[in-house]
Short mmCIF file of C-alpha atoms and ligand atoms in Angstrom, two decimals:
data_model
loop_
_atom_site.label_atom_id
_atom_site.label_comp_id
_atom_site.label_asym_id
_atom_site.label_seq_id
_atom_site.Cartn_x
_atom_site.Cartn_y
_atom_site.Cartn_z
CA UNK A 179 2.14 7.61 -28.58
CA UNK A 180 1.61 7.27 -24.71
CA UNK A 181 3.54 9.11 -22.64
CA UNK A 182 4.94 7.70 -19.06
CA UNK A 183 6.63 9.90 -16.50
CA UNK A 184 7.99 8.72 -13.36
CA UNK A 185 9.03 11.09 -10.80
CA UNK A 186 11.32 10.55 -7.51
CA UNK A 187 9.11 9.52 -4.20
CA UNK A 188 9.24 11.45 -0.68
CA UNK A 189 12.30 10.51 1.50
CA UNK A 190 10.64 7.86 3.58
CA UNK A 191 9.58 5.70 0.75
CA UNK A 192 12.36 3.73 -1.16
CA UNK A 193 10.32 2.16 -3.67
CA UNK A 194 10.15 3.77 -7.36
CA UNK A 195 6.66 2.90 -9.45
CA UNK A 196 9.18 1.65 -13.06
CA UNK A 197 12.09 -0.71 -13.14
CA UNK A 198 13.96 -1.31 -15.80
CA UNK A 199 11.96 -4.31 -16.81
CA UNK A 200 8.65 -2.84 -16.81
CA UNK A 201 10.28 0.19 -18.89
CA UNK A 202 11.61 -2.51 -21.64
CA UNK A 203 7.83 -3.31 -21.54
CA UNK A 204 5.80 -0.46 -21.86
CA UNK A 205 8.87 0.84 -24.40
CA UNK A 206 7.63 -2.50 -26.84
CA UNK A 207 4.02 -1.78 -26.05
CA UNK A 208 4.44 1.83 -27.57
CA UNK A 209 5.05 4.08 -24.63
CA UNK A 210 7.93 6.97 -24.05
CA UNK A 211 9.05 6.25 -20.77
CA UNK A 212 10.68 9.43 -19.08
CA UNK A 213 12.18 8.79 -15.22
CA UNK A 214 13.32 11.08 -12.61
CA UNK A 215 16.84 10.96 -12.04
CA UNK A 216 17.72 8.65 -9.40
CA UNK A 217 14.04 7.67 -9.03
CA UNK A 218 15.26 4.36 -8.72
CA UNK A 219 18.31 4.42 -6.70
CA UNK A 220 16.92 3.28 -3.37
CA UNK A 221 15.65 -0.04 -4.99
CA UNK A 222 19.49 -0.19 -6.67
CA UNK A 223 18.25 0.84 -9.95
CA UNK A 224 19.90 3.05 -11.31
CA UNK A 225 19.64 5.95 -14.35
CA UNK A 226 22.07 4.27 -16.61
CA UNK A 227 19.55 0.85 -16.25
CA UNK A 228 16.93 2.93 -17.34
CA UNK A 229 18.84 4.62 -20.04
CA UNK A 230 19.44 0.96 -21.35
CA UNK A 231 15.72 -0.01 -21.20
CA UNK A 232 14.68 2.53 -23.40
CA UNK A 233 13.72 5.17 -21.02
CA UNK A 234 14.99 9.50 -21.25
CA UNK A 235 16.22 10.93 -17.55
CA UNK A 236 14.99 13.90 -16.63
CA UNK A 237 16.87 16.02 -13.91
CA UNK A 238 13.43 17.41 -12.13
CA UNK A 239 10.07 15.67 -11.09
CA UNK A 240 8.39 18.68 -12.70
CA UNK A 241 10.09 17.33 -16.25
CA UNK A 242 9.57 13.82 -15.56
CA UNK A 243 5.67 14.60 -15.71
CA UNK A 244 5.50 17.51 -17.46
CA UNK A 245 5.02 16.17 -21.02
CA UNK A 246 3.43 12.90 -19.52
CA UNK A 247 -0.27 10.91 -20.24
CA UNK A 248 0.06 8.63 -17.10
CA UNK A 249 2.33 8.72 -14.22
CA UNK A 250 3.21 6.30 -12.17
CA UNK A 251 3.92 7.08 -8.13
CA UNK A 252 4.09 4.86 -5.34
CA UNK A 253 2.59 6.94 -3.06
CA UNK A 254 0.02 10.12 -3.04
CA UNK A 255 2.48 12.85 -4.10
CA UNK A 256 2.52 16.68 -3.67
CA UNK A 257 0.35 18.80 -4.84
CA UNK A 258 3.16 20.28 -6.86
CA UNK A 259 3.36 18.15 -8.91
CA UNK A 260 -0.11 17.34 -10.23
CA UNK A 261 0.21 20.86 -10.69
CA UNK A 262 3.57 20.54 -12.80
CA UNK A 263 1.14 18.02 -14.97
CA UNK A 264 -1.10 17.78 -17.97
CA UNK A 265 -4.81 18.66 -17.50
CA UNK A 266 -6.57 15.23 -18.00
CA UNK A 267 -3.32 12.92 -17.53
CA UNK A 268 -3.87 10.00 -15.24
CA UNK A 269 -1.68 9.87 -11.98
CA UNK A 270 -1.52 6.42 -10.95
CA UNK A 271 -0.47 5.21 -7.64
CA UNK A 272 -1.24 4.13 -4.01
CA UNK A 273 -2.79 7.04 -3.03
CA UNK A 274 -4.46 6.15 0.28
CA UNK A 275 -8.00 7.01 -1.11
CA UNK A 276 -9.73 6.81 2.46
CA UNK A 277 -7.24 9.71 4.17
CA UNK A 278 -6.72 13.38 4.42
CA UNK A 279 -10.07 13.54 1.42
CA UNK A 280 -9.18 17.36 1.12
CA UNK A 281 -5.59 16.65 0.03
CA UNK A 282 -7.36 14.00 -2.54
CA UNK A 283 -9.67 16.83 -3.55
CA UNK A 284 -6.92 19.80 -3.63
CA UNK A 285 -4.84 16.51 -6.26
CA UNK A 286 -8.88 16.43 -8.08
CA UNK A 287 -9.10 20.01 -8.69
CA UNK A 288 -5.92 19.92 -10.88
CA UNK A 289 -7.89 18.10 -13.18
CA UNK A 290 -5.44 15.23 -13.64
CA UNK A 291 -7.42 11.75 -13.49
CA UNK A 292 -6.65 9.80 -10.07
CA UNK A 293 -6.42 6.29 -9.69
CA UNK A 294 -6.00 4.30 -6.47
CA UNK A 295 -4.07 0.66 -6.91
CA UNK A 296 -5.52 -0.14 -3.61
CA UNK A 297 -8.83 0.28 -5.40
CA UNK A 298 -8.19 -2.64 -7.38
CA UNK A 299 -11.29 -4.86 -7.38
CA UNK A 300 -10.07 -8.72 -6.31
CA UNK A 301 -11.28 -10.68 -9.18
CA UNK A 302 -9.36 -12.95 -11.72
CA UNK A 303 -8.50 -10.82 -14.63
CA UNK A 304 -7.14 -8.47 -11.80
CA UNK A 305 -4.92 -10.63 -9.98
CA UNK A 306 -1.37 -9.19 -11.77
CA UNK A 307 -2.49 -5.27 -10.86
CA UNK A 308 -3.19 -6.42 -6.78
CA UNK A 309 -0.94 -4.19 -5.49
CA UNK A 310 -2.44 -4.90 -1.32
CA UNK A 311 -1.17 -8.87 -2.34
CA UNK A 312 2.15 -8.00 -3.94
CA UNK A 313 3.18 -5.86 -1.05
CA UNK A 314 1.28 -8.06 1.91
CA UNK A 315 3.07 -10.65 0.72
CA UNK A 316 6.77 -8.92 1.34
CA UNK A 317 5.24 -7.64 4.78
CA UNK A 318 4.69 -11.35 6.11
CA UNK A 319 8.32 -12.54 4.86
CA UNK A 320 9.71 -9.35 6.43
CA UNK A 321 7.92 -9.28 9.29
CA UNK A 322 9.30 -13.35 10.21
CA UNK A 323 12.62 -12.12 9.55
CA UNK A 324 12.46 -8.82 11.53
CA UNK A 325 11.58 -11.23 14.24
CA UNK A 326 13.81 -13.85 14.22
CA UNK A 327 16.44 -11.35 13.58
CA UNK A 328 15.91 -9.07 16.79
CA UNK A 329 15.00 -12.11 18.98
CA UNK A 330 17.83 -13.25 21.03
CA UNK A 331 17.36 -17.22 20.64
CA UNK A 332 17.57 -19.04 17.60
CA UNK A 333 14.05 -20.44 15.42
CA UNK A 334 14.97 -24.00 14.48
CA UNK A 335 15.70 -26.94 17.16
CA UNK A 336 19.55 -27.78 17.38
CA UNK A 337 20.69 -31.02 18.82
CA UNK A 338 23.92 -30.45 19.90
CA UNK A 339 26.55 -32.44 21.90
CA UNK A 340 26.08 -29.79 24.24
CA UNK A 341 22.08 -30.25 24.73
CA UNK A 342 19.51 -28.88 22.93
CA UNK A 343 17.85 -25.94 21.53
CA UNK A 344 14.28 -25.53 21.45
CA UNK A 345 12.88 -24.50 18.23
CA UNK A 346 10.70 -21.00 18.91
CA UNK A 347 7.19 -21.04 19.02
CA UNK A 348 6.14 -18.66 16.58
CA UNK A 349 2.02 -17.51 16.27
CA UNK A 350 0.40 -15.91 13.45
CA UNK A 351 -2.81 -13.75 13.61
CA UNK A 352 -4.90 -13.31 10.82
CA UNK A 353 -3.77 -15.59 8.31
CA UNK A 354 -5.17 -13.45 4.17
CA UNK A 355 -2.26 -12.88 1.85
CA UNK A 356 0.38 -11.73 4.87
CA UNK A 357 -0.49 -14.26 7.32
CA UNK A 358 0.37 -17.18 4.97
CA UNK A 359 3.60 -15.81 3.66
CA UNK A 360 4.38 -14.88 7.61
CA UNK A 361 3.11 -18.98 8.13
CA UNK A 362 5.71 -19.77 5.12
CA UNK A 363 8.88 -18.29 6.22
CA UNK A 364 8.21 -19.20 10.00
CA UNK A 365 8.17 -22.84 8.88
CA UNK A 366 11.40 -22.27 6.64
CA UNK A 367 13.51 -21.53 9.68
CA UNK A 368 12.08 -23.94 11.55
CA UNK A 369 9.72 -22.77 14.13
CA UNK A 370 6.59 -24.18 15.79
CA UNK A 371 3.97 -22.17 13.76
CA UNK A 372 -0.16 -22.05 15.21
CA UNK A 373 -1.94 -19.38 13.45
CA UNK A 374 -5.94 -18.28 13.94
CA UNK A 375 -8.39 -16.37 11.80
CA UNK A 376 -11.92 -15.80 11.62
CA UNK A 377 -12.50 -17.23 8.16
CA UNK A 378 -12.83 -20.98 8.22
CA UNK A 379 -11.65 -20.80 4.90
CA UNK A 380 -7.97 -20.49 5.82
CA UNK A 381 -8.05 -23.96 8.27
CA UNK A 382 -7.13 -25.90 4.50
CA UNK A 383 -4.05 -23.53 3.85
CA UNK A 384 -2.83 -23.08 7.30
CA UNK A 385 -1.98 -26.94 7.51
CA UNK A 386 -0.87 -27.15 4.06
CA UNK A 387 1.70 -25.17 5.35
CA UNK A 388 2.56 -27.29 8.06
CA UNK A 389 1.12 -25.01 11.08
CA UNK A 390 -1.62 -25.93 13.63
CA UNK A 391 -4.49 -24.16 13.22
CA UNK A 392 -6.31 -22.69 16.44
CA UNK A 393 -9.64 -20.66 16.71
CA UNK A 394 -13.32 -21.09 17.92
CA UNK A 395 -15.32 -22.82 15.51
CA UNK A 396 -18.60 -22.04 16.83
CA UNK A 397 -21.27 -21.41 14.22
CA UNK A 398 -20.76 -17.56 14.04
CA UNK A 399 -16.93 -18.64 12.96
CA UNK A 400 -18.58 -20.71 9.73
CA UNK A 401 -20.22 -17.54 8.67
CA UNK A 402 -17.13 -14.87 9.03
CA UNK A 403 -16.19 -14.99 5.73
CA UNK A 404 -17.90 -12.49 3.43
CA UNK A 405 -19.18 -12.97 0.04
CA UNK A 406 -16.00 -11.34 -1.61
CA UNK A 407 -13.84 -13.25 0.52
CA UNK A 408 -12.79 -11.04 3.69
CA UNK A 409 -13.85 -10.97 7.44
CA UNK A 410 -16.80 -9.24 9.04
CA UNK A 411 -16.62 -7.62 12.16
CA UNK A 412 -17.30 -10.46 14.64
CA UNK A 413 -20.06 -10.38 17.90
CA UNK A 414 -19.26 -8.95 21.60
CA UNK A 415 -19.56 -13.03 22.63
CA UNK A 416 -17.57 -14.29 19.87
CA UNK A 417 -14.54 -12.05 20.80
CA UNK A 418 -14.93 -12.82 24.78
CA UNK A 419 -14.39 -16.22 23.66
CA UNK A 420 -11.41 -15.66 21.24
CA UNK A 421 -10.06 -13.46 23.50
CA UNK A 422 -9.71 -16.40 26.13
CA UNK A 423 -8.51 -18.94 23.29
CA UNK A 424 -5.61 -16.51 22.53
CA UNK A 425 -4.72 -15.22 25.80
CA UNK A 426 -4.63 -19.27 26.88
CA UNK A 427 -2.51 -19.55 23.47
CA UNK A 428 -0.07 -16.57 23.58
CA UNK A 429 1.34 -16.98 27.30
CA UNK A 430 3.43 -19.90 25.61
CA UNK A 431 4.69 -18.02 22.34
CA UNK A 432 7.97 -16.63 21.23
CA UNK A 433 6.75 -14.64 18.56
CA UNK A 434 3.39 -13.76 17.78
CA UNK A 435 2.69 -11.97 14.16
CA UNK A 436 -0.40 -10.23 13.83
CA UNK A 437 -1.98 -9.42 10.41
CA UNK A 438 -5.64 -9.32 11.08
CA UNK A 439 -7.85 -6.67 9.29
CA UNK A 440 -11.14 -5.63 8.67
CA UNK A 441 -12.12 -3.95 5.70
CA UNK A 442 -13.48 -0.19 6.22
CA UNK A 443 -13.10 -0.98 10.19
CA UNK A 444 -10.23 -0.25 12.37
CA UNK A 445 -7.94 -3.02 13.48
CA UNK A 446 -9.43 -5.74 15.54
CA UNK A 447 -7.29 -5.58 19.15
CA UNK A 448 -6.71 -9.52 19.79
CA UNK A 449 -4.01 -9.22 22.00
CA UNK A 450 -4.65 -7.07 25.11
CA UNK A 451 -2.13 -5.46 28.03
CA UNK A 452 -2.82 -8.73 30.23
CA UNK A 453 -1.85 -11.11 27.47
CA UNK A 454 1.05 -9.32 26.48
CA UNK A 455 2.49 -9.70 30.39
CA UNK A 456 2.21 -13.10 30.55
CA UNK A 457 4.10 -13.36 27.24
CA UNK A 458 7.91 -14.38 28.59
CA UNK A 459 10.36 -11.41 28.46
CA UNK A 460 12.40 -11.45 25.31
CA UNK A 461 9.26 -12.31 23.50
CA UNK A 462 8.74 -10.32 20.55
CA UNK A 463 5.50 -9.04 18.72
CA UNK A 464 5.06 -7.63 14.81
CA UNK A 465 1.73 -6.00 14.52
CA UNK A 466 1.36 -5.93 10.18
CA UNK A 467 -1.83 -3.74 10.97
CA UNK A 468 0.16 -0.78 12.71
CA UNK A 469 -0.82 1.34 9.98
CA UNK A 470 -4.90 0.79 11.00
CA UNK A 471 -4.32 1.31 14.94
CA UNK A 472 -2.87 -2.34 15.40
CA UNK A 473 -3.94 -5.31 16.67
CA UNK A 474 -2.06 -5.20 20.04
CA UNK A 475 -2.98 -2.91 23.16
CA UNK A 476 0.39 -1.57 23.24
CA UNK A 477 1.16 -1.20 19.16
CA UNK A 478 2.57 2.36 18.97
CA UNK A 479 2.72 3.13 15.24
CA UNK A 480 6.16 3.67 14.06
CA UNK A 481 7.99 2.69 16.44
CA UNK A 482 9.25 -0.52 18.60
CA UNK A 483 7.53 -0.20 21.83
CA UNK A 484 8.78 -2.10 25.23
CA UNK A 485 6.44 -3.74 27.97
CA UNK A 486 8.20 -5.97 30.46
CA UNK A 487 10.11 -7.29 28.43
CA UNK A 488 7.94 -7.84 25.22
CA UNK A 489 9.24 -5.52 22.19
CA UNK A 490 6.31 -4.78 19.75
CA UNK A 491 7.43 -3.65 16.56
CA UNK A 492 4.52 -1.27 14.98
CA UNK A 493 7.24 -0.64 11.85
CA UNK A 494 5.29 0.71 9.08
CA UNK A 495 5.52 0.33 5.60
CA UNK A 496 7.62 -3.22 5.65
CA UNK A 497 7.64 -3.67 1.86
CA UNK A 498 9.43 -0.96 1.68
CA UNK A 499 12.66 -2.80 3.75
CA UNK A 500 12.56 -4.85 0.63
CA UNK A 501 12.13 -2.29 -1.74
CA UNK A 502 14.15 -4.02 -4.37
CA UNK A 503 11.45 -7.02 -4.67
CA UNK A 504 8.78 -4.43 -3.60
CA UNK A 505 9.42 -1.84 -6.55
CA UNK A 506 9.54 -5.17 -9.02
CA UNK A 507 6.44 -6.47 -8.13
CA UNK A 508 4.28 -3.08 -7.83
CA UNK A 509 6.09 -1.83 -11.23
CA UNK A 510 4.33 -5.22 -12.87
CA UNK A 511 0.90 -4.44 -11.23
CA UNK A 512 1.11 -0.85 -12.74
CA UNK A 513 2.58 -2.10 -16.20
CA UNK A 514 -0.39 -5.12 -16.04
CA UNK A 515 -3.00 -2.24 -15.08
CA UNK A 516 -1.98 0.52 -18.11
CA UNK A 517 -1.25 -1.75 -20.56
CA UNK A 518 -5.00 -2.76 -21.63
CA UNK A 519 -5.29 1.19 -21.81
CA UNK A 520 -2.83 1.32 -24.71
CA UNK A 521 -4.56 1.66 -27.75
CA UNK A 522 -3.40 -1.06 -30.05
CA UNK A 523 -3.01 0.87 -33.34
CA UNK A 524 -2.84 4.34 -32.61
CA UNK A 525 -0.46 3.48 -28.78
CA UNK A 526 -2.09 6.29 -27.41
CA UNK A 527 -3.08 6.33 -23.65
CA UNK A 528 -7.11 5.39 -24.22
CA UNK A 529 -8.89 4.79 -20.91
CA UNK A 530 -12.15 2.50 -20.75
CA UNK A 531 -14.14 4.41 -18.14
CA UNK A 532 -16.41 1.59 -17.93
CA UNK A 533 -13.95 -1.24 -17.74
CA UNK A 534 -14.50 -2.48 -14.01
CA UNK A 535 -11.17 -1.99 -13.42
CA UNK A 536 -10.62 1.76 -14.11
CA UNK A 537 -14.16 2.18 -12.39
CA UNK A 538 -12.80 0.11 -9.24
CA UNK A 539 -10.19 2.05 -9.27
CA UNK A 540 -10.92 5.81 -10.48
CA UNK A 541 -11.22 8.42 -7.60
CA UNK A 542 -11.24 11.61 -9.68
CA UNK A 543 -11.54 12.60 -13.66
CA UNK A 544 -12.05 16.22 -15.19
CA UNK A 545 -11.87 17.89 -11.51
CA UNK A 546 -14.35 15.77 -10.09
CA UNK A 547 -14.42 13.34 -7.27
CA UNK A 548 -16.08 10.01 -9.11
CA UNK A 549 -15.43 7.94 -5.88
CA UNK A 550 -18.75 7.93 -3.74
CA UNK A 551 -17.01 6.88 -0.53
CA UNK A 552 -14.11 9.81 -0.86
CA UNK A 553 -17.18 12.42 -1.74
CA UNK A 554 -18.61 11.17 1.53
CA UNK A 555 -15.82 11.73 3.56
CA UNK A 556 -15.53 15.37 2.18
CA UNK A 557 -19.15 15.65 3.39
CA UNK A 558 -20.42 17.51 -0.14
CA UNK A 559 -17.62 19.84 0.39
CA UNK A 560 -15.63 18.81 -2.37
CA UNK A 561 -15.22 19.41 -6.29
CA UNK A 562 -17.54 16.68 -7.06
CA UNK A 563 -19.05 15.46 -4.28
CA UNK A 564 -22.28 16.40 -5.65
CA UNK A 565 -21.50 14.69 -8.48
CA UNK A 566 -20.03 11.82 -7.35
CA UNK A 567 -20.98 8.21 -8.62
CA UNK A 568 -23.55 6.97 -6.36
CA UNK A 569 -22.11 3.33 -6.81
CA UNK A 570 -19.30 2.92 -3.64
CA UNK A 571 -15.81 1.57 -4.61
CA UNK A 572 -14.80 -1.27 -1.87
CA UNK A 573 -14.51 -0.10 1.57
CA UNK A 574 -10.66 1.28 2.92
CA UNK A 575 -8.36 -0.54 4.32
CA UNK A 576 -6.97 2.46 5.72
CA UNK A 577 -8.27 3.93 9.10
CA UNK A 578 -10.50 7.02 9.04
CA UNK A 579 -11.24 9.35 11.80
CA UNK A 580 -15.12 9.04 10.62
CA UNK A 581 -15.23 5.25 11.92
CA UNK A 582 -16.49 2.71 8.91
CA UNK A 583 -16.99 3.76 5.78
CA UNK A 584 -20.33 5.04 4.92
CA UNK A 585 -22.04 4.90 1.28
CA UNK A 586 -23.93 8.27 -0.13
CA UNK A 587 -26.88 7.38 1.32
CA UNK A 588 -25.36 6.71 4.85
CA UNK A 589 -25.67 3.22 4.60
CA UNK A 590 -22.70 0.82 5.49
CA UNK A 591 -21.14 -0.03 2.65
CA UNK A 592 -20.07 -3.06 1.67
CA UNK A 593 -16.96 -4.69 2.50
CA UNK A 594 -14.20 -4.11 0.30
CA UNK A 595 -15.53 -4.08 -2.94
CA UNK A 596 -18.31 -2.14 -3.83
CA UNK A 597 -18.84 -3.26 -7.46
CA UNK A 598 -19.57 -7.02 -6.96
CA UNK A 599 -16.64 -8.49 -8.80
CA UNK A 600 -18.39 -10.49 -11.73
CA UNK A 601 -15.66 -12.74 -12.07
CA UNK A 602 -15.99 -13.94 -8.22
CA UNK A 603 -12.76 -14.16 -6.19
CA UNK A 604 -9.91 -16.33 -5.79
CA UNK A 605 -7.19 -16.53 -3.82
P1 NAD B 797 -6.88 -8.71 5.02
O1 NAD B 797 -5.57 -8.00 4.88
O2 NAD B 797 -8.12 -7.95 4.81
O3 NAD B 797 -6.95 -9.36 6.49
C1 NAD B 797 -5.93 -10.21 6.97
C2 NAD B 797 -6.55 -11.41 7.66
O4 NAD B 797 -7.05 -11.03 8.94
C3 NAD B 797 -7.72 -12.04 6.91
O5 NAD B 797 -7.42 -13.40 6.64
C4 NAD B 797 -8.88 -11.90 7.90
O6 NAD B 797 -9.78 -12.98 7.82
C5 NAD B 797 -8.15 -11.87 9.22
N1 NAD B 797 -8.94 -11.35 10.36
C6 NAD B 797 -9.81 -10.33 10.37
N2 NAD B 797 -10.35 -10.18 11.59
C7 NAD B 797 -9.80 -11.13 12.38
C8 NAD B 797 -9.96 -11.49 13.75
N3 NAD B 797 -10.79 -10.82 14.56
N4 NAD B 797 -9.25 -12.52 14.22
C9 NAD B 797 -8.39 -13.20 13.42
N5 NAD B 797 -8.20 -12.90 12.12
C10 NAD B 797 -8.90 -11.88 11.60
O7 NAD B 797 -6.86 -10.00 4.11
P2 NAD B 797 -6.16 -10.22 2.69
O8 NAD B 797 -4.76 -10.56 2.87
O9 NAD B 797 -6.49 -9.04 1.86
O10 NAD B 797 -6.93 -11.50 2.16
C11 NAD B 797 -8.32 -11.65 2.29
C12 NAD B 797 -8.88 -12.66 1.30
O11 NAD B 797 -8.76 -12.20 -0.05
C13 NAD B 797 -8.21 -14.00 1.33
O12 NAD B 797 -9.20 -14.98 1.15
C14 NAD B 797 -7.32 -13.97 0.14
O13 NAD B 797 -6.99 -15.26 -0.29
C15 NAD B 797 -8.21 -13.23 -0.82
N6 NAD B 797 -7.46 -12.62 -1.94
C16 NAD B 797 -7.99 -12.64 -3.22
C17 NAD B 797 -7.30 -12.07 -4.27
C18 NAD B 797 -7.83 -12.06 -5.67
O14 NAD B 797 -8.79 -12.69 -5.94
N7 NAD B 797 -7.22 -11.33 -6.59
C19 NAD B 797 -6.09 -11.45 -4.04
C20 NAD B 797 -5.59 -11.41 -2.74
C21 NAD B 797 -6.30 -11.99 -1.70
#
């Protein structure tokens, strides 16, 4: 029978990998569920929920895990406590494959199996385990109401008997999984929404959702979008000539939402120093891609920063403001991901190794780094770098200090998803 621990997370993130749903779950596909006490608390589950579900408390991580196949963490944990597990059990999680590689390494060397949810290659039979969609999507939502609730005039046009009020003119940048949810909620409270990408795919969905798409369609625009469905890097003359669409565009916005990313690359800056002073004071800008250096001159990570008058919120980790939604939906991508790796007969944990998904996925097994891009970041220093798969899992999403991510052999690799997803993408 497969065993699933759960331990608490780190102070700063409220979300919990289990809920009481997903325990109820992986209880009727076989599994012994063991949670940390008060793992869940922060998303307002609490022990006695889990109790319910089917699941034991334990009063330490160390005996959450302890006895465990496969445990599930929202983020990369201590070292502790891969330590505190068994040799060959599978630690699951978000666990920012494309940072700190000698922290990844130190987790390898345990000889606990590592998995990366971020990993997740995009294609069909993968949609319910996209953990980068199920929290992007929360980010855009929570990004619109951050916004509308720190600016200090209302979203929707009012006709009063005393005159009326303008609805807000609300911009979003980069319109993948964020951008349309951001487009969405804009809408629902009434604001003017324009958004821009590269991809020309987006033009369809942007006024399906009732927004005015802007951008340059030249003929390098028709070819941004890559064969698995993200942006490239665009030319020197293509962003002169964006940059003079949006600063035209932004002067006359409220709030401007930026979302854009690149895979493997560093945020692209669309908004510079100039724009952002000709922006009215009281204006307000949330940069989603804080976390990869932001799309804004001014984004300071972390924090709300001020420039006459302009706030721009570089908040990280937005899904976790919602953690009660966010915990839900990342419990079901986990749950969706194990539960093929439950033996049928026997319930044991029983991993495919060669299932694209674990493959995708899979950073380290048996000590050794099987990722080729994490190997190459540890520069052959590493427990298995030598040994590492020379196929690249998709690029990061996460900024690294080593600029974009390199295959074995040096060459760029390519974006997002190194094993060609067979099933193609959707969206
Ligand atoms: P992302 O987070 O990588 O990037 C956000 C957006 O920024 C993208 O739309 C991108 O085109 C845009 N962008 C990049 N550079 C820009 C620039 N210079 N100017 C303006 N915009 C720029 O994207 P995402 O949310 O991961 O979604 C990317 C694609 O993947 C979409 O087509 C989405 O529908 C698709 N998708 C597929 C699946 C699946 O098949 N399972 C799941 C989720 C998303």
């Amino acid at each position: 029978m497969i065993a699933i621990g759960v331990p608490a997370e780190g102070k700063d993130e409220p979300r919990v990998g289990i809920t009481p749903e997903t325990v109820k779950k992986l209880v009727k596909a076989g599994a012994k569920v063991t949670v940390r006490s008060g793992a869940g608390l922060r998303s307002h589950f609490s022990d006695q929920e889990y109790t319910d579900a089917g699941a034991a408390i334990a009063q330490s991580d160390a005996d959450a895990v302890a006895d465990a196949d496969v445990v599930f963490t929202v983020r990369r944990p201590e070292l502790s406590l891969a330590k505190a597990m068994k040799k060959g059990a599978a630690l699951i999680g978000m666990l920012d494959p494309f940072s700190d590689a000698e922290g990844l390494d130190a987790l390898a060397k345990t000889g606990v199996s590592l998995f990366a949810m971020e990993l997740m290659p995009r294609i069909t039979r993968a949609q319910s385990m996209d953990v980068l969609s199920s929290q992007s999507n929360l980010a855009g939502y929570k990004a619109v109401v951050d916004a509308a609730a720190a600016f200090e005039r209302a979203l929707p046009m009012m006709m009063t008997a005393a005159g009326t009020v303008p609805a807000a003119r609300i911009f979003i940048m980069g319109v993948g999984v964020a951008g349309l949810q951001a487009i969405a909620t804009a809408r629902r409270l009434g604001a003017i929404v324009t958004a821009t990408d590269v991809r020309p795919a987006v033009k369809e969905q942007v006024a399906s959702l009732g927004a005015k798409f802007i951008a340059v369609e030249d003929e390098e625009f028709k070819q941004a979008e890559t064969a698995g469905g993200y942006a490239k890097e665009m030319s020197e003359e293509y962003k002169k000539k964006q940059a003079a669409l949006v600063a035209d565009h932004v002067k006359n916005q409220d709030i401007v939402i930026t979302t854009a990313l690149i895979p493997g690359r560093p945020a692209p800056k669309l908004i510079s120093k100039e724009m952002i002073e000709s922006m009215r004071p009281g204006s307000i800008i949330v940069d989603l891609a804080a976390e990869r250096g932001g799309n804004t001159e001014l984004t300071k990570p972390g924090e709300i920063a001020q420039h006459k008058g302009v706030r721009i919120f570089g908040l990280l980790n937005l899904p976790g403001q919602v953690p009660v939604n966010a915990s839900s939906l990342y419990a079901r991508n986990l749950q969706a991901f194990i539960e093929p790796f439950i033996d049928k007969e026997t319930k044991a944990l029983a991993i495919n190794w060669d299932d694209e998904l674990a493959k995708g996925t899979g950073i380290a097994r048996d000590g050794v780094i099987v990722n080729a891009m994490v190997a190459e970041r540890l520069g052959g220093k590493g427990t298995g770098a030598a040994k590492a798969d020379s196929k690249p899992a998709r690029a990061a999403r996460t900024p690294t200090k080593t600029g974009p991510a390199k295959q074995a052999n040096g060459r760029k690799a390519p974006a997002k998803n190194g094993a060609t997803p067979k099933e193609g993408k959707t969206t």
